[in-house]
PDB file of C-alpha atoms in Angstrom:
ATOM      1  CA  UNK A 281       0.000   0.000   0.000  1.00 40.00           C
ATOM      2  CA  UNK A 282       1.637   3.411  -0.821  1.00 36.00           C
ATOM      3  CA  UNK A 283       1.073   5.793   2.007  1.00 39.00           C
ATOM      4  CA  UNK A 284       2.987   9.585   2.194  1.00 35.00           C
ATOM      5  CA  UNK A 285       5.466  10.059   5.047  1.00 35.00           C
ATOM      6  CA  UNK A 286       3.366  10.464   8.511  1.00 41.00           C
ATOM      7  CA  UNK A 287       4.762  14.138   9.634  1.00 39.00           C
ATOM      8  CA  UNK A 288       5.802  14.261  13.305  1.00 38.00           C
ATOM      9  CA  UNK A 289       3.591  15.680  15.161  1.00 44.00           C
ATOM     10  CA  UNK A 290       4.501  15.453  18.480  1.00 42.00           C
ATOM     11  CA  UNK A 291       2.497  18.530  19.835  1.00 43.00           C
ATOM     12  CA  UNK A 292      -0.859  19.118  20.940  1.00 42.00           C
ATOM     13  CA  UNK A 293      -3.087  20.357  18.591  1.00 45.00           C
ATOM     14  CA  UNK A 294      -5.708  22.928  20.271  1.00 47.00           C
ATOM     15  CA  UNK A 295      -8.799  20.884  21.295  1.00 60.00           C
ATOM     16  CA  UNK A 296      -6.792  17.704  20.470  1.00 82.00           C
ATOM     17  CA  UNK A 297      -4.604  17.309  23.438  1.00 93.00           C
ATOM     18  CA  UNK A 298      -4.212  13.616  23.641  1.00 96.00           C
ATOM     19  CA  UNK A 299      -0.896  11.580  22.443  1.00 94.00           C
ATOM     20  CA  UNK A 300      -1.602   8.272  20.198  1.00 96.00           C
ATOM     21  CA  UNK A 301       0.617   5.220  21.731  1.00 94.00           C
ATOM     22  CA  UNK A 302      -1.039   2.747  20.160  1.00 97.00           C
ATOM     23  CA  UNK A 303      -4.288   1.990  18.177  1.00 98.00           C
ATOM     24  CA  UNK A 304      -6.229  -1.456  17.880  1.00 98.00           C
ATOM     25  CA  UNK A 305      -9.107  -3.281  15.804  1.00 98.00           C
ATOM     26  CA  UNK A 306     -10.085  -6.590  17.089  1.00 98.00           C
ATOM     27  CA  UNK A 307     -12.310  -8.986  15.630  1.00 98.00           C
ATOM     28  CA  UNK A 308     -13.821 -11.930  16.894  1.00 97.00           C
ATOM     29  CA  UNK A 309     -14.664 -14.385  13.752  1.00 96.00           C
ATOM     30  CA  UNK A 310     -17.841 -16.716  13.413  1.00 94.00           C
ATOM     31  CA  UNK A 311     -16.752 -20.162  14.862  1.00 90.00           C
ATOM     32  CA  UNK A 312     -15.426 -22.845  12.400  1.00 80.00           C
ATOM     33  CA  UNK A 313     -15.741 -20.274   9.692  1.00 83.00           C
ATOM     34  CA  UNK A 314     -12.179 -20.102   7.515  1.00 83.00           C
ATOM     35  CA  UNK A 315     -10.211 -17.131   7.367  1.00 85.00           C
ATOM     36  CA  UNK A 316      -6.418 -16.291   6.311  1.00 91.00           C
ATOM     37  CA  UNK A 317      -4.654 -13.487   8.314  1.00 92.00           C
ATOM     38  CA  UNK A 318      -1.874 -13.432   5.924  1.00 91.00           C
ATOM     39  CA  UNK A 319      -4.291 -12.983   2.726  1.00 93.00           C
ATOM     40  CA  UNK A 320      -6.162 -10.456   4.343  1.00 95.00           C
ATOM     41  CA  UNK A 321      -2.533  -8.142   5.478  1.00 95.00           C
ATOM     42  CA  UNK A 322      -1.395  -8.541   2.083  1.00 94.00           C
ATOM     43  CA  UNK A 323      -4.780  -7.486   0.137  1.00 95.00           C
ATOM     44  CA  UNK A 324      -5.071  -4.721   2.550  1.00 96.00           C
ATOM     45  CA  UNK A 325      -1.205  -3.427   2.410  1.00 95.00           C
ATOM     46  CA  UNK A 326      -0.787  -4.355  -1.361  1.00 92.00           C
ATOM     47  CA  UNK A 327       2.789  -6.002  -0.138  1.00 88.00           C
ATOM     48  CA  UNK A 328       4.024  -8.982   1.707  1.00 89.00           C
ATOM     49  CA  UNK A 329       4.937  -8.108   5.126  1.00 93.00           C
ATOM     50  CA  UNK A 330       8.121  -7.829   6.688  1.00 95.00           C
ATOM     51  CA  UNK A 331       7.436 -10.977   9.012  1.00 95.00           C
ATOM     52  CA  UNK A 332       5.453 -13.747   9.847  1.00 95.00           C
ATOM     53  CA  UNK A 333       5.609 -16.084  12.409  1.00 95.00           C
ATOM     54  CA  UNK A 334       3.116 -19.523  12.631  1.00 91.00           C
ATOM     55  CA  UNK A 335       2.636 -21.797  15.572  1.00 90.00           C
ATOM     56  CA  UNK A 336       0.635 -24.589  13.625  1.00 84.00           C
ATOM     57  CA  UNK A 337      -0.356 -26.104  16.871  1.00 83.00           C
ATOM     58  CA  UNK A 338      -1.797 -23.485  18.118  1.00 83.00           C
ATOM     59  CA  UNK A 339      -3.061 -21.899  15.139  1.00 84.00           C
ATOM     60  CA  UNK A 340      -1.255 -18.695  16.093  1.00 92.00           C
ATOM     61  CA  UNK A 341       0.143 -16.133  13.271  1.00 95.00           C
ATOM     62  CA  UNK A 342       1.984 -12.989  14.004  1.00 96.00           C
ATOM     63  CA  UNK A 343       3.005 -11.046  11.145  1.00 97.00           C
ATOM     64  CA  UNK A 344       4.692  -7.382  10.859  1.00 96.00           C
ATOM     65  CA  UNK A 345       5.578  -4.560   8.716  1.00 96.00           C
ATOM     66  CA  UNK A 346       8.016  -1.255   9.807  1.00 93.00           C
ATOM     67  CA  UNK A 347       5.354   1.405   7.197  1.00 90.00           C
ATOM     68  CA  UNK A 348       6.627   5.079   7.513  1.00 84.00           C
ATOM     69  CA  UNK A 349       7.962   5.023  11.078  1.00 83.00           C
ATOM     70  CA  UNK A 350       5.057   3.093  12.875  1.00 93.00           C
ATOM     71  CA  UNK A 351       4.799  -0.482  13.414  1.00 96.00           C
ATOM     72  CA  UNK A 352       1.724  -2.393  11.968  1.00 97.00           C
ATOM     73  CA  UNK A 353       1.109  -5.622  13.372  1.00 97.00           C
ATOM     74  CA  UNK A 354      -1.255  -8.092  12.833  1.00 97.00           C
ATOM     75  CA  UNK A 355      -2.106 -11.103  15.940  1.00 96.00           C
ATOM     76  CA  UNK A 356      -4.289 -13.939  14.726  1.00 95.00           C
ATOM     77  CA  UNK A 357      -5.708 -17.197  16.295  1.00 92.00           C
ATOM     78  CA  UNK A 358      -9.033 -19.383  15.670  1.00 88.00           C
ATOM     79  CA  UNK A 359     -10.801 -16.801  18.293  1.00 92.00           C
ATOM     80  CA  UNK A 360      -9.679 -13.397  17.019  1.00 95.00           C
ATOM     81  CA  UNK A 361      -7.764 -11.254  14.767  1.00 97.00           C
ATOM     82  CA  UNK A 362      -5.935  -8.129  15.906  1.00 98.00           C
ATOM     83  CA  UNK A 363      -4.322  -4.994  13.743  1.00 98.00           C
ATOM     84  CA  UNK A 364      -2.201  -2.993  16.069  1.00 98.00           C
ATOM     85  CA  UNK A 365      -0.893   0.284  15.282  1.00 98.00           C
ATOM     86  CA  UNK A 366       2.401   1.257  17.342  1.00 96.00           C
ATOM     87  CA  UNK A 367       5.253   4.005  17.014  1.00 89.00           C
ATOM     88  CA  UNK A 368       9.276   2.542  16.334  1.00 82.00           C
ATOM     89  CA  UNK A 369      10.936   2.490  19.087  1.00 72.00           C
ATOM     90  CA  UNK A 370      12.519   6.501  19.443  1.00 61.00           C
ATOM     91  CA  UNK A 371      16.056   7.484  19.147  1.00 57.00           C
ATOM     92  CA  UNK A 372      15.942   9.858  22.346  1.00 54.00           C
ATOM     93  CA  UNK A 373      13.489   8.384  24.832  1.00 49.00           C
ATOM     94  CA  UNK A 374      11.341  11.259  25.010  1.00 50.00           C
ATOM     95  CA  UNK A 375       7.725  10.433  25.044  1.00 48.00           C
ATOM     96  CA  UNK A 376       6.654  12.427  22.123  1.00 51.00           C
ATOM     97  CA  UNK A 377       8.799  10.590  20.504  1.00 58.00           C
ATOM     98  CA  UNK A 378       7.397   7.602  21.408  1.00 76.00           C
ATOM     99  CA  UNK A 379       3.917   8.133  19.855  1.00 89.00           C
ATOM    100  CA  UNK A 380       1.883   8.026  17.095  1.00 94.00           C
ATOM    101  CA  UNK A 381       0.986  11.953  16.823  1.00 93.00           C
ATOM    102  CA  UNK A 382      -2.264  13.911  17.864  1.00 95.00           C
ATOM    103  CA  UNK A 383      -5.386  11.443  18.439  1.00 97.00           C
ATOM    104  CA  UNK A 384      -7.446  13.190  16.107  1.00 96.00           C
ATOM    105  CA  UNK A 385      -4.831  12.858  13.029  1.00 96.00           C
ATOM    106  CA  UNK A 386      -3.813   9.021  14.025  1.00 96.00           C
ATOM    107  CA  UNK A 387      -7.380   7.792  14.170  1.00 97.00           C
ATOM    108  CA  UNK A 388      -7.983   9.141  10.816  1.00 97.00           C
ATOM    109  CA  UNK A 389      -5.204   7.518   8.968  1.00 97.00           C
ATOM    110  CA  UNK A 390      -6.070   4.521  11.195  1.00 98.00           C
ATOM    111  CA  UNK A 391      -9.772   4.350  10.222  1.00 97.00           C
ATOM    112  CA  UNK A 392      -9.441   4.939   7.153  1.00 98.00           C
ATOM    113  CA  UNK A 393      -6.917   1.716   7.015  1.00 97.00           C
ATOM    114  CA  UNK A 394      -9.660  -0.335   8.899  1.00 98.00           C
ATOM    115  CA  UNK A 395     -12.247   0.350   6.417  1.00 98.00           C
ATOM    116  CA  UNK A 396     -10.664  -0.259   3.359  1.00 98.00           C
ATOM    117  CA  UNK A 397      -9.749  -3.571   5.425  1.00 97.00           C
ATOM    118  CA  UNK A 398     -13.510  -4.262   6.434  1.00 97.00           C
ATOM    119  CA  UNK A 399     -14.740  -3.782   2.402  1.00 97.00           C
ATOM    120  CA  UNK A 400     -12.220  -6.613   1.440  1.00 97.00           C
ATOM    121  CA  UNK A 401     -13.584 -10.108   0.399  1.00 94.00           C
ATOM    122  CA  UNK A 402     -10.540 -11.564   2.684  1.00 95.00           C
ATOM    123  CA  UNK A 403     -12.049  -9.769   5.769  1.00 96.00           C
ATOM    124  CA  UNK A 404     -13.575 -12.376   8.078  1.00 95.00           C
ATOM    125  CA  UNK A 405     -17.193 -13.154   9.148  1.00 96.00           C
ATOM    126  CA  UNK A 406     -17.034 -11.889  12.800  1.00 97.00           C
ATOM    127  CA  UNK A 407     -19.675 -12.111  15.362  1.00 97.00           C
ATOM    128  CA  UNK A 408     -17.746  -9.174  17.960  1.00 98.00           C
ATOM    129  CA  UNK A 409     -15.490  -6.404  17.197  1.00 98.00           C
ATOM    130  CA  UNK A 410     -13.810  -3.621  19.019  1.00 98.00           C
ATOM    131  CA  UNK A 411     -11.850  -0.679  18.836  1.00 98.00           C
ATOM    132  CA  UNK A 412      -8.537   0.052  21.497  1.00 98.00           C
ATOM    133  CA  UNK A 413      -7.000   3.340  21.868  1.00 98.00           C
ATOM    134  CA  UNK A 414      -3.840   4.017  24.797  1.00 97.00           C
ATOM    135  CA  UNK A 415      -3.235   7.814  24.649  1.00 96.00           C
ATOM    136  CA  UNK A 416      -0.897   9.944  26.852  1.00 93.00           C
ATOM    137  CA  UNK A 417      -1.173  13.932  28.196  1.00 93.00           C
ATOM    138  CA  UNK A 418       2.374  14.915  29.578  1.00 89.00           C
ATOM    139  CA  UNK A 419       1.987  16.473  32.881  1.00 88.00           C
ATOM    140  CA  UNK A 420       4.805  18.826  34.567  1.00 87.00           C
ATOM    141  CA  UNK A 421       4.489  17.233  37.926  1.00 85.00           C
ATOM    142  CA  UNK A 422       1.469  15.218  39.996  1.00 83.00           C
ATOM    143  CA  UNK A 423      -0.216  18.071  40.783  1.00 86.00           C
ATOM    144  CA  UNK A 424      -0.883  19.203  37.096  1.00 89.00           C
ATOM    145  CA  UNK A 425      -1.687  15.638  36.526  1.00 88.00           C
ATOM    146  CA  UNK A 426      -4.522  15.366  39.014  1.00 88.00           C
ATOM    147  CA  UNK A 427      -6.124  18.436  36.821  1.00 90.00           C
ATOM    148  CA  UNK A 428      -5.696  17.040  34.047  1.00 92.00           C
ATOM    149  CA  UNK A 429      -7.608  13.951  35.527  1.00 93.00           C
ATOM    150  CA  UNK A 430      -9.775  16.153  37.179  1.00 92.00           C
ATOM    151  CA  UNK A 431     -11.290  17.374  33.762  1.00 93.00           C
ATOM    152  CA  UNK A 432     -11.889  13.668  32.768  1.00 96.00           C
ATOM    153  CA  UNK A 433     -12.988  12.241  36.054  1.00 95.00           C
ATOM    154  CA  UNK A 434     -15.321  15.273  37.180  1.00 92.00           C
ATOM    155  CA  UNK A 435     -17.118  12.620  39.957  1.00 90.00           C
ATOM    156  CA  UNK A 436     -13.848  11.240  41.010  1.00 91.00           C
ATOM    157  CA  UNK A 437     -11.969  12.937  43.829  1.00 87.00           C
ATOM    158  CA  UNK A 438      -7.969  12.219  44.251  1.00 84.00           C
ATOM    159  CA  UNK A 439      -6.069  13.512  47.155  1.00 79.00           C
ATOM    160  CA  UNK A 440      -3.379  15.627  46.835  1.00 76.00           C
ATOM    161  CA  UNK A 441      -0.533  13.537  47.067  1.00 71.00           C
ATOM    162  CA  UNK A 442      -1.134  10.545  45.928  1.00 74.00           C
ATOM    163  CA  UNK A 443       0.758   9.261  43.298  1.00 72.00           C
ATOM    164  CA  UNK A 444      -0.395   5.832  42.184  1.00 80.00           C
ATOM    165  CA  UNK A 445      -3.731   6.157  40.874  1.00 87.00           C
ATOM    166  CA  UNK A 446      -5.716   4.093  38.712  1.00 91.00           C
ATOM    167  CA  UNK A 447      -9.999   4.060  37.652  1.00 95.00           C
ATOM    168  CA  UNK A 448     -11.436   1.626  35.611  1.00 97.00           C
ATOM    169  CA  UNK A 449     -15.414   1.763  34.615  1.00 97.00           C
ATOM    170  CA  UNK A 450     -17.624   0.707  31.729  1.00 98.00           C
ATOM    171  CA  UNK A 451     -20.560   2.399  30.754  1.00 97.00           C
ATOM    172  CA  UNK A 452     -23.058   0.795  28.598  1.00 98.00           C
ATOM    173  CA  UNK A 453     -24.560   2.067  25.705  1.00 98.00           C
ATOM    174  CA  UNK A 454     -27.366   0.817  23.343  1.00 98.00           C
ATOM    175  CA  UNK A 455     -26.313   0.578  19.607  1.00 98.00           C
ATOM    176  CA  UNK A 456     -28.113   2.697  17.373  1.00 98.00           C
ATOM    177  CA  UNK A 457     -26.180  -0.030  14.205  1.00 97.00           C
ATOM    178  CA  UNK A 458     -27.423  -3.194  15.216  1.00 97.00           C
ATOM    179  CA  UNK A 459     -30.946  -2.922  17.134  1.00 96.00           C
ATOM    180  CA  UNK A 460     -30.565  -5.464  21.032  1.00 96.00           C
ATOM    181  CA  UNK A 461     -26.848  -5.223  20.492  1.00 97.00           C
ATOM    182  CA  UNK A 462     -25.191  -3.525  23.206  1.00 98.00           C
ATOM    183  CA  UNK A 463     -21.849  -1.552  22.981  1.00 98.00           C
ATOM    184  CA  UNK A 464     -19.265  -1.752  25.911  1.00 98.00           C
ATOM    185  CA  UNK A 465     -17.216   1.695  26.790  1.00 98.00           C
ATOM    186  CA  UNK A 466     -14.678   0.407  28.986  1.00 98.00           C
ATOM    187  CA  UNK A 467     -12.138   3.516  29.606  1.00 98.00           C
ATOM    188  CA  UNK A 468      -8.693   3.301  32.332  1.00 97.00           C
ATOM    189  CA  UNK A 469      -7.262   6.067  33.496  1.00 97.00           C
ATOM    190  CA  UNK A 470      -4.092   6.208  35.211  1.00 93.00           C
ATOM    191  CA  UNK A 471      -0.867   8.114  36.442  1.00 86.00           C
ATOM    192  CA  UNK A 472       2.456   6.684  35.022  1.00 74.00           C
ATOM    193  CA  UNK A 473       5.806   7.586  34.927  1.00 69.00           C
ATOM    194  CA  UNK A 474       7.418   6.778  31.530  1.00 65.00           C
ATOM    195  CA  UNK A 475      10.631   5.706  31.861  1.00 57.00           C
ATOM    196  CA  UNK A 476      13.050   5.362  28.688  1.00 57.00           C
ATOM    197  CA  UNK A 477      16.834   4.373  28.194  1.00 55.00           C
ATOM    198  CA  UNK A 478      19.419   4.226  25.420  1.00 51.00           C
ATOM    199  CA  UNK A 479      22.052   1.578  25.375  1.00 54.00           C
ATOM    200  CA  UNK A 480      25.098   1.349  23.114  1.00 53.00           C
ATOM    201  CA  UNK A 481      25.956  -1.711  21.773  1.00 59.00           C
ATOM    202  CA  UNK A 482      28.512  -2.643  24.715  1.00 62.00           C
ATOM    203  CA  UNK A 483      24.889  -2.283  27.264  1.00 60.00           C
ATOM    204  CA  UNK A 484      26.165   0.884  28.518  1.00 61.00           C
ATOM    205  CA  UNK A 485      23.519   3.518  29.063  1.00 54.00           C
ATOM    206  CA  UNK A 486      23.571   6.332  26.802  1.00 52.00           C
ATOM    207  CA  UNK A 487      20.852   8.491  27.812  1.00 49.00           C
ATOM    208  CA  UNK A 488      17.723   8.089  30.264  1.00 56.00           C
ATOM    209  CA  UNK A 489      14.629  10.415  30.672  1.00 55.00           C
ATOM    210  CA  UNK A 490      11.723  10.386  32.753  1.00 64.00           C
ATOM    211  CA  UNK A 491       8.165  11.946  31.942  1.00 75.00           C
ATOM    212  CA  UNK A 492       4.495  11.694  34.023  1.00 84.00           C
ATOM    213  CA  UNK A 493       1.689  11.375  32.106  1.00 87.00           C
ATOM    214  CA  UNK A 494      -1.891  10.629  32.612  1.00 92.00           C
ATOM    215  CA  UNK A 495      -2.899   7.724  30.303  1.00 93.00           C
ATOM    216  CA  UNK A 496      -6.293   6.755  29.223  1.00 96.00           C
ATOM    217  CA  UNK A 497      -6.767   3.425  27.845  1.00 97.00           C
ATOM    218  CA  UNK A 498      -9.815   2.777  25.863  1.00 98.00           C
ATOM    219  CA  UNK A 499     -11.718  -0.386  25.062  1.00 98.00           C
ATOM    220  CA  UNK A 500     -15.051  -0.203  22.947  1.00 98.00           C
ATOM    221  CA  UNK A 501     -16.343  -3.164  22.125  1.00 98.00           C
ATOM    222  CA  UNK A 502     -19.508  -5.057  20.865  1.00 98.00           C
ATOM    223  CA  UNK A 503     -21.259  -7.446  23.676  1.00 97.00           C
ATOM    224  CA  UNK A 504     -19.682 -11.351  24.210  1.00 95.00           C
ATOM    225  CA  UNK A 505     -22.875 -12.261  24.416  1.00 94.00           C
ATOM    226  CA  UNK A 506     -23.880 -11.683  20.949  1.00 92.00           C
ATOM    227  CA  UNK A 507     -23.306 -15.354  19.388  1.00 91.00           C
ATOM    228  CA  UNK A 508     -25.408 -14.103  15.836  1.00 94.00           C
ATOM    229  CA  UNK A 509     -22.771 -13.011  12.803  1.00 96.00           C
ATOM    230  CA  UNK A 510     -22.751  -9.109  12.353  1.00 97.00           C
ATOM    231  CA  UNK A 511     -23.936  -8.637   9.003  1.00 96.00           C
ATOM    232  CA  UNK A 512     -21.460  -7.412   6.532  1.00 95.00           C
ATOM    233  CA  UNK A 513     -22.873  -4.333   5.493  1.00 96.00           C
ATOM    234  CA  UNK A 514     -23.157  -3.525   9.108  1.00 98.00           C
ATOM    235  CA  UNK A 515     -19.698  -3.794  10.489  1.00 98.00           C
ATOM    236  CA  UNK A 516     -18.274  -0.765   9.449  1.00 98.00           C
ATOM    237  CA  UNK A 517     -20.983   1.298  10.624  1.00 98.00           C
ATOM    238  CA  UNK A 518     -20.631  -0.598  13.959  1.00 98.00           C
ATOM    239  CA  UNK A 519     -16.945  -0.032  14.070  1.00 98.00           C
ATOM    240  CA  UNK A 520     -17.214   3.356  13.538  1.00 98.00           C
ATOM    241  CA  UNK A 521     -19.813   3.683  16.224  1.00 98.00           C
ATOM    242  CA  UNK A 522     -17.201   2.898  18.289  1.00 98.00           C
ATOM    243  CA  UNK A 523     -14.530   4.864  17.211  1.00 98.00           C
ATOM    244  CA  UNK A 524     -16.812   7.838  18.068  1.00 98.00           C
ATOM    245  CA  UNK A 525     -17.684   6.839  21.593  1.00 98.00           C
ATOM    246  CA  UNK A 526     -14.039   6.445  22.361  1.00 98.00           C
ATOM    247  CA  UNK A 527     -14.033   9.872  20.509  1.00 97.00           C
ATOM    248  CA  UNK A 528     -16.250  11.109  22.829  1.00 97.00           C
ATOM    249  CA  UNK A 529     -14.614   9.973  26.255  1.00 97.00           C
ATOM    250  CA  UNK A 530     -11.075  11.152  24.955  1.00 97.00           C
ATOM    251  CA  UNK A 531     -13.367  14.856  24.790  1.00 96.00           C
ATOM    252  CA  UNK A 532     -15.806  14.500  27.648  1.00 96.00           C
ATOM    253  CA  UNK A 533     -13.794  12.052  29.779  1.00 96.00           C
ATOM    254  CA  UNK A 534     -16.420   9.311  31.804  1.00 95.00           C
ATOM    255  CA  UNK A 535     -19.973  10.601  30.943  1.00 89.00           C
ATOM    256  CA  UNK A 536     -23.037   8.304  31.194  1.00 88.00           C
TER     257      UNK A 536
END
């Protein structure tokens, strides 16, 4: 697939203040139905990959491309199929280095990916999908980084000083794709301290840097208990359904 050079874009756009470290489609195929990971990466990249690695046995296939700076990977078994969207490891271990740009840009190049992969005939019958997004907000020190969490947690209080924080909660919605099918909007929010080193080639360290951020880690997915096949011309209505309510919590933070 011929893409143009991703431009860094390591800095906040204004209303977009949310750093992309990695971005995910899952799907969960129709039982005993037949489907070929590697066909579908190389229909949907127009090129072999860069690597692929089978465990007959277990019917595991991991396979890999380096595309412009980010790392596209693609994890699939007889129970689901993942495309995962990472940055290359960075030469200085800064965190904006370490990312895939402003959420708003990333998610566009990445949808636009997924639904070029969804209109393929080497796409899989699924019964359950789901869309993952980790981002990242730098934060000068904790107590900047309770604010920021603060403006996404508005019914959550943290105490000042506390410095290992973590809030998990899913929030049901009805989807207004598939009538009786319910949509799950699990978000994670969290304090970490990023941590990144540089070795030379003798293990000595080079450089090391150190950076808080408050993370949010986002999981929408289609109900497990739907065991009927999501129609074809439905999934990628449903999958963009959930790219907007992850949209929507990265905005509004955790909103009924």
């Amino acid at each position: 697939m011929a893409r143009s050079p991703r431009k860094p874009d390591n800095d906040p756009a204004p209303g977009d203040p949310w750093q992309v470290e990695s971005l995910r489609l899952t799907v969960f195929p129709i039982p005993e139905s037949s489907h070929s990971a590697q066909a579908w990466w190389t229909e949907l990249f127009d090129a072999p990959p860069d690597q692929v690695v089978t465990k007959p046995r277990s019917g595991h296939t991991q396979i890999q491309s380096v595309l412009d700076n980010d790392i596209f990977q693609l994890q699939a078994d007889p129970m689901r199929v993942t495309l995962l969207r990472t940055a290359r490891p960075p030469d200085e271990p800064i965190m904006g280095n370490n990312m895939l740009g402003s959420y708003g840009a990333a998610r566009r190049e990445f949808t636009e990916l997924v639904a070029k992969g969804i209109s393929l005939g080497s796409f899989p019958r699924i019964q359950r999908l789901a869309f993952g997004a980790v981002l990242h907000q730098p934060a000068t020190d904790l107590q900047a980084g309770h604010g920021v969490l603060a403006r996404y947690l508005p019914n959550v209080e943290i105490d000042e000083g506390v410095s290992d924080f973590l809030y998990q909660i899913n929030r049901k919605r009805p989807s207004s794709v598939i009538d009786g099918l319910e949509v799950n909007r699990l978000s994670k929010w969290s304090m970490a301290l990023v941590h990144g080193v540089i070795l030379r080639g003798d293990g000595a360290v080079v450089h090391t840097a150190r950076e808080l951020s408050c993370r949010s880690e986002l999981d929408i997915n289609s109900d497990a208990e739907n065991k009927n096949e999501i129609p074809r011309k439905s999934v990628g209505d449903l999958f963009t359904e959930c790219v907007e309510f992850a949209s929507e919590i990265a905005t509004n933070g955790d909103v009924p």
